[in-house]
Short mmCIF file of C-alpha atoms in Angstrom, two decimals:
data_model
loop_
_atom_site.label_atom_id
_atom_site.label_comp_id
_atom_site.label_asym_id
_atom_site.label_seq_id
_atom_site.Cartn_x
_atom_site.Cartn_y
_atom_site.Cartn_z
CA UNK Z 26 106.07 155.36 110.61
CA UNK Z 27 103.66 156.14 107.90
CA UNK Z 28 105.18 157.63 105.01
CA UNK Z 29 103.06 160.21 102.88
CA UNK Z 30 103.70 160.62 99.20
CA UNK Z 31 103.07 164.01 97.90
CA UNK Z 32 104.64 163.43 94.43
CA UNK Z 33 102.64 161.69 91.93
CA UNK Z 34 104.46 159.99 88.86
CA UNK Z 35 103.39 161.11 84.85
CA UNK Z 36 103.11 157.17 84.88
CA UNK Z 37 100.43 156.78 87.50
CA UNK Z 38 98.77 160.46 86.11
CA UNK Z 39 98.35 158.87 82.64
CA UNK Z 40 96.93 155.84 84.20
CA UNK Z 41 94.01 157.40 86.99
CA UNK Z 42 90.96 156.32 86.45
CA UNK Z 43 88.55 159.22 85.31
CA UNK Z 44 85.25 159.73 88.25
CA UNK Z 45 82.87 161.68 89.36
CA UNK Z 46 81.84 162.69 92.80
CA UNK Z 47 78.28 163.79 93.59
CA UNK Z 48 77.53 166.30 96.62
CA UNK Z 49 74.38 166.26 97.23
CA UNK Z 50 73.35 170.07 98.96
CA UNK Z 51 70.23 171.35 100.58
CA UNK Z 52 70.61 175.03 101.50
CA UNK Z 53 74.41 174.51 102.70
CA UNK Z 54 75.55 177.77 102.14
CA UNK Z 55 77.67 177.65 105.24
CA UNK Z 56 79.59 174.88 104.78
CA UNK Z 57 79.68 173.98 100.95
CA UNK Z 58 82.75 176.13 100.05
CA UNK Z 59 85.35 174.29 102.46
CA UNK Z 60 83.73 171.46 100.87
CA UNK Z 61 83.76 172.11 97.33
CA UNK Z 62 87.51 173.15 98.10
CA UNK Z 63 88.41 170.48 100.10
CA UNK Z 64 87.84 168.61 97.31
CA UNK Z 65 89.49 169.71 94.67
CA UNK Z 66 92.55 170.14 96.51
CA UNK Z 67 92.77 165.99 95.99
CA UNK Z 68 96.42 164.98 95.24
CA UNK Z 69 94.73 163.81 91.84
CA UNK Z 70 94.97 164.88 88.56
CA UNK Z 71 92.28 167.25 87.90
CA UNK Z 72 91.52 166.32 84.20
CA UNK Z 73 90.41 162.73 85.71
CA UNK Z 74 87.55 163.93 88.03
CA UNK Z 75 84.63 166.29 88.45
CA UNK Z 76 83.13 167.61 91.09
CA UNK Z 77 79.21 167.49 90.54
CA UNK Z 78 77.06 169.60 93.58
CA UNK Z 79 73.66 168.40 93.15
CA UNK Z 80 71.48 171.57 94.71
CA UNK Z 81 67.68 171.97 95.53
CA UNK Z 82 67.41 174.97 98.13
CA UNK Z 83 66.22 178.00 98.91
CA UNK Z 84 69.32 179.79 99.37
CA UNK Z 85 73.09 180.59 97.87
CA UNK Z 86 74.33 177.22 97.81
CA UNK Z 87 74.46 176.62 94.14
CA UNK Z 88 76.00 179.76 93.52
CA UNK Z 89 78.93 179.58 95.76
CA UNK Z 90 79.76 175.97 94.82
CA UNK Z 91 80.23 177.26 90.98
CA UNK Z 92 82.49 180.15 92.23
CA UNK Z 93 84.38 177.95 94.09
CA UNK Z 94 84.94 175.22 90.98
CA UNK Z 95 82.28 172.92 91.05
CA UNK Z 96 79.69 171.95 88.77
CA UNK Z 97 75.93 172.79 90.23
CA UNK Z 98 73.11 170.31 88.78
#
């Protein structure tokens, strides 16, 4: 049986490497929130990533992503 860990130790928080993950979005207004919050809802620490939407559309893409906690490029 798989066993999920939902707890993560201060040792392994102090440790976590620090990245970066790139969306790349093109008019995605109806599907970039789930994303954006799919992603930040990481069992990671949040000081050790950031979430980067790179936009070049037409349409509200950019706007919701920030709202939601990203960073728009």
């Amino acid at each position: 049986k798989e066993r999920v860990i939902h707890h993560v130790s201060q040792e392994l928080k102090n440790e976590a490497t620090h990245f970066m993950v790139f969306v790349p979005a093109f008019n995605e207004q109806e599907v970039i929130l789930n994303s954006v919050r799919s992603l930040l809802a990481q069992n990671y620490p949040a000081d050790k990533f950031k979430l980067l939407v790179v936009f070049n559309g037409t349409d509200h893409t950019g706007d919701i992503a920030k709202e939601a906690g990203a960073t728009v490029l």
